[in-house]
Amino acid sequence: QVQLVESGGGLVQAGDSLRLSCVVSGRTFSSYKMGWFRQAPGKEREFVAAMQWRGGQTLYIDSVKGRFTISRDNAKNIVYLQMNSLKPEDTAVYYCAAGSRGLSSLSYDYWGQGTQVTVSS
């Protein structure tokens, strides 16, 4: 059974940092891409960042470039999202996802349950 389990969310102040983790289990994702999405109250889910598990190519939305970094630990099967210089508009539930299509595709096959990130001003 495939499982993606996020953790690391919390309540922080603007300018602070958080690191989200996504533990991947149940299969080998070496040929997959891993992505982070977020959904703020009353808004649609939004793509944030993605990484090819093999090769390490990355993709980010413009609003997080230079502040967020997606990375992976191959030995532990964990994907991270390091978030620096957080802003109130980053407040959302953050989801980890795994997909078999190309890096730029928004199609993902597996999803985690989400972790709440709240940034106060």
PDB file of C-alpha atoms in Angstrom:
ATOM      1  CA  GLN A   1       0.000   0.000   0.000  1.00  0.00           C
ATOM      2  CA  VAL A   2       1.410   3.338  -1.065  1.00  0.00           C
ATOM      3  CA  GLN A   3       1.610   5.939   1.670  1.00  0.00           C
ATOM      4  CA  LEU A   4       2.751   9.533   1.704  1.00  0.00           C
ATOM      5  CA  VAL A   5       2.797  11.043   5.177  1.00  0.00           C
ATOM      6  CA  GLU A   6       3.529  14.726   5.664  1.00  0.00           C
ATOM      7  CA  SER A   7       4.728  16.411   8.829  1.00  0.00           C
ATOM      8  CA  GLY A   8       6.420  19.587   9.957  1.00  0.00           C
ATOM      9  CA  GLY A   9       3.628  22.096   9.644  1.00  0.00           C
ATOM     10  CA  GLY A  10       2.828  24.592  12.354  1.00  0.00           C
ATOM     11  CA  LEU A  11       2.179  28.177  13.358  1.00  0.00           C
ATOM     12  CA  VAL A  12       5.022  30.610  12.704  1.00  0.00           C
ATOM     13  CA  GLN A  13       5.530  34.326  12.272  1.00  0.00           C
ATOM     14  CA  ALA A  14       6.251  36.083   9.018  1.00  0.00           C
ATOM     15  CA  GLY A  15       9.926  35.752   8.144  1.00  0.00           C
ATOM     16  CA  ASP A  16      10.342  32.437   9.941  1.00  0.00           C
ATOM     17  CA  SER A  17      11.239  29.093   8.405  1.00  0.00           C
ATOM     18  CA  LEU A  18       9.691  25.642   8.398  1.00  0.00           C
ATOM     19  CA  ARG A  19      10.743  22.345   6.892  1.00  0.00           C
ATOM     20  CA  LEU A  20       8.032  19.982   5.757  1.00  0.00           C
ATOM     21  CA  SER A  21       8.759  16.290   5.413  1.00  0.00           C
ATOM     22  CA  CYS A  22       7.014  13.624   3.361  1.00  0.00           C
ATOM     23  CA  VAL A  23       7.798  10.023   4.192  1.00  0.00           C
ATOM     24  CA  VAL A  24       7.223   7.764   1.207  1.00  0.00           C
ATOM     25  CA  SER A  25       6.506   4.071   1.621  1.00  0.00           C
ATOM     26  CA  GLY A  26       4.900   1.144  -0.147  1.00  0.00           C
ATOM     27  CA  ARG A  27       6.799   1.202  -3.395  1.00  0.00           C
ATOM     28  CA  THR A  28       9.894   2.505  -5.113  1.00  0.00           C
ATOM     29  CA  PHE A  29       9.479   6.006  -6.432  1.00  0.00           C
ATOM     30  CA  SER A  30      12.869   6.308  -8.099  1.00  0.00           C
ATOM     31  CA  SER A  31      11.250   6.840 -11.507  1.00  0.00           C
ATOM     32  CA  TYR A  32       8.626   9.235 -10.179  1.00  0.00           C
ATOM     33  CA  LYS A  33       8.445  12.913  -9.559  1.00  0.00           C
ATOM     34  CA  MET A  34       7.547  14.253  -6.123  1.00  0.00           C
ATOM     35  CA  GLY A  35       5.541  17.403  -5.689  1.00  0.00           C
ATOM     36  CA  TRP A  36       4.259  19.765  -3.059  1.00  0.00           C
ATOM     37  CA  PHE A  37       0.906  21.471  -3.396  1.00  0.00           C
ATOM     38  CA  ARG A  38      -0.991  23.785  -1.091  1.00  0.00           C
ATOM     39  CA  GLN A  39      -4.590  24.810  -0.576  1.00  0.00           C
ATOM     40  CA  ALA A  40      -5.588  27.942   1.267  1.00  0.00           C
ATOM     41  CA  PRO A  41      -9.092  28.419   2.706  1.00  0.00           C
ATOM     42  CA  GLY A  42     -11.562  29.220  -0.045  1.00  0.00           C
ATOM     43  CA  LYS A  43      -9.002  28.697  -2.785  1.00  0.00           C
ATOM     44  CA  GLU A  44      -8.166  25.935  -5.203  1.00  0.00           C
ATOM     45  CA  ARG A  45      -5.226  23.644  -4.651  1.00  0.00           C
ATOM     46  CA  GLU A  46      -2.052  25.180  -6.038  1.00  0.00           C
ATOM     47  CA  PHE A  47       1.161  23.597  -7.287  1.00  0.00           C
ATOM     48  CA  VAL A  48       4.196  24.755  -5.292  1.00  0.00           C
ATOM     49  CA  ALA A  49       7.246  22.694  -6.242  1.00  0.00           C
ATOM     50  CA  ALA A  50       8.301  19.404  -7.788  1.00  0.00           C
ATOM     51  CA  MET A  51      11.407  17.282  -8.143  1.00  0.00           C
ATOM     52  CA  GLN A  52      12.363  14.287 -10.220  1.00  0.00           C
ATOM     53  CA  TRP A  53      13.376  11.623  -7.724  1.00  0.00           C
ATOM     54  CA  ARG A  54      16.043  10.398 -10.130  1.00  0.00           C
ATOM     55  CA  GLY A  55      18.169  13.227 -11.432  1.00  0.00           C
ATOM     56  CA  GLY A  56      16.943  15.893  -9.087  1.00  0.00           C
ATOM     57  CA  GLN A  57      15.497  18.363 -11.583  1.00  0.00           C
ATOM     58  CA  THR A  58      13.249  20.852  -9.851  1.00  0.00           C
ATOM     59  CA  LEU A  59      10.358  23.153 -10.677  1.00  0.00           C
ATOM     60  CA  TYR A  60       8.827  25.967  -8.595  1.00  0.00           C
ATOM     61  CA  ILE A  61       6.048  28.463  -8.880  1.00  0.00           C
ATOM     62  CA  ASP A  62       7.305  32.016  -9.145  1.00  0.00           C
ATOM     63  CA  SER A  63       5.973  33.118  -5.773  1.00  0.00           C
ATOM     64  CA  VAL A  64       8.227  30.707  -3.858  1.00  0.00           C
ATOM     65  CA  LYS A  65      11.387  30.842  -5.974  1.00  0.00           C
ATOM     66  CA  GLY A  66      14.343  31.805  -3.851  1.00  0.00           C
ATOM     67  CA  ARG A  67      12.440  31.056  -0.627  1.00  0.00           C
ATOM     68  CA  PHE A  68      11.427  27.398  -0.879  1.00  0.00           C
ATOM     69  CA  THR A  69      13.633  24.419  -1.690  1.00  0.00           C
ATOM     70  CA  ILE A  70      12.492  20.891  -2.486  1.00  0.00           C
ATOM     71  CA  SER A  71      14.939  18.079  -1.785  1.00  0.00           C
ATOM     72  CA  ARG A  72      15.043  14.370  -1.053  1.00  0.00           C
ATOM     73  CA  ASP A  73      16.860  11.850   1.090  1.00  0.00           C
ATOM     74  CA  ASN A  74      17.206   8.711  -0.996  1.00  0.00           C
ATOM     75  CA  ALA A  75      18.264   6.524   1.896  1.00  0.00           C
ATOM     76  CA  LYS A  76      15.289   7.485   4.054  1.00  0.00           C
ATOM     77  CA  ASN A  77      12.707   7.871   1.258  1.00  0.00           C
ATOM     78  CA  ILE A  78      11.826  11.343   2.478  1.00  0.00           C
ATOM     79  CA  VAL A  79      11.040  14.438   0.440  1.00  0.00           C
ATOM     80  CA  TYR A  80      11.458  17.822   2.067  1.00  0.00           C
ATOM     81  CA  LEU A  81      10.160  21.296   1.447  1.00  0.00           C
ATOM     82  CA  GLN A  82      12.354  23.873   3.135  1.00  0.00           C
ATOM     83  CA  MET A  83      10.389  27.106   3.439  1.00  0.00           C
ATOM     84  CA  ASN A  84      12.239  30.286   4.351  1.00  0.00           C
ATOM     85  CA  SER A  85      11.098  33.888   4.662  1.00  0.00           C
ATOM     86  CA  LEU A  86       7.535  32.749   5.114  1.00  0.00           C
ATOM     87  CA  LYS A  87       4.727  35.176   4.368  1.00  0.00           C
ATOM     88  CA  PRO A  88       1.110  35.226   5.555  1.00  0.00           C
ATOM     89  CA  GLU A  89       0.027  34.355   2.008  1.00  0.00           C
ATOM     90  CA  ASP A  90       1.897  31.047   2.374  1.00  0.00           C
ATOM     91  CA  THR A  91      -0.738  29.955   4.885  1.00  0.00           C
ATOM     92  CA  ALA A  92      -2.360  26.768   3.596  1.00  0.00           C
ATOM     93  CA  VAL A  93      -2.609  23.029   3.972  1.00  0.00           C
ATOM     94  CA  TYR A  94       0.424  21.574   2.236  1.00  0.00           C
ATOM     95  CA  TYR A  95       0.197  18.245   0.434  1.00  0.00           C
ATOM     96  CA  CYS A  96       2.884  15.900  -0.781  1.00  0.00           C
ATOM     97  CA  ALA A  97       2.237  13.975  -3.988  1.00  0.00           C
ATOM     98  CA  ALA A  98       3.922  11.457  -6.277  1.00  0.00           C
ATOM     99  CA  GLY A  99       3.415  11.192 -10.006  1.00  0.00           C
ATOM    100  CA  SER A 100       4.627   9.157 -12.953  1.00  0.00           C
ATOM    101  CA  ARG A 101       4.254  11.813 -15.641  1.00  0.00           C
ATOM    102  CA  GLY A 102       6.720  14.504 -16.622  1.00  0.00           C
ATOM    103  CA  LEU A 103       7.954  17.129 -14.227  1.00  0.00           C
ATOM    104  CA  SER A 104       5.862  19.909 -15.733  1.00  0.00           C
ATOM    105  CA  SER A 105       2.652  17.854 -15.704  1.00  0.00           C
ATOM    106  CA  LEU A 106       0.207  18.573 -12.883  1.00  0.00           C
ATOM    107  CA  SER A 107      -0.979  14.963 -12.950  1.00  0.00           C
ATOM    108  CA  TYR A 108      -0.137  13.076  -9.751  1.00  0.00           C
ATOM    109  CA  ASP A 109      -1.051   9.539  -8.742  1.00  0.00           C
ATOM    110  CA  TYR A 110      -0.633   9.479  -4.977  1.00  0.00           C
ATOM    111  CA  TRP A 111      -1.352  12.069  -2.293  1.00  0.00           C
ATOM    112  CA  GLY A 112      -0.663  12.577   1.368  1.00  0.00           C
ATOM    113  CA  GLN A 113      -3.169  13.777   3.936  1.00  0.00           C
ATOM    114  CA  GLY A 114      -1.733  17.265   4.278  1.00  0.00           C
ATOM    115  CA  THR A 115      -0.105  19.356   6.980  1.00  0.00           C
ATOM    116  CA  GLN A 116      -1.247  22.812   8.066  1.00  0.00           C
ATOM    117  CA  VAL A 117       1.086  25.783   7.762  1.00  0.00           C
ATOM    118  CA  THR A 118      -0.060  29.053   9.303  1.00  0.00           C
ATOM    119  CA  VAL A 119       2.000  32.216   9.011  1.00  0.00           C
ATOM    120  CA  SER A 120       0.994  35.149  11.181  1.00  0.00           C
ATOM    121  CA  SER A 121       1.836  38.739  10.288  1.00  0.00           C
TER     122      SER A 121
END
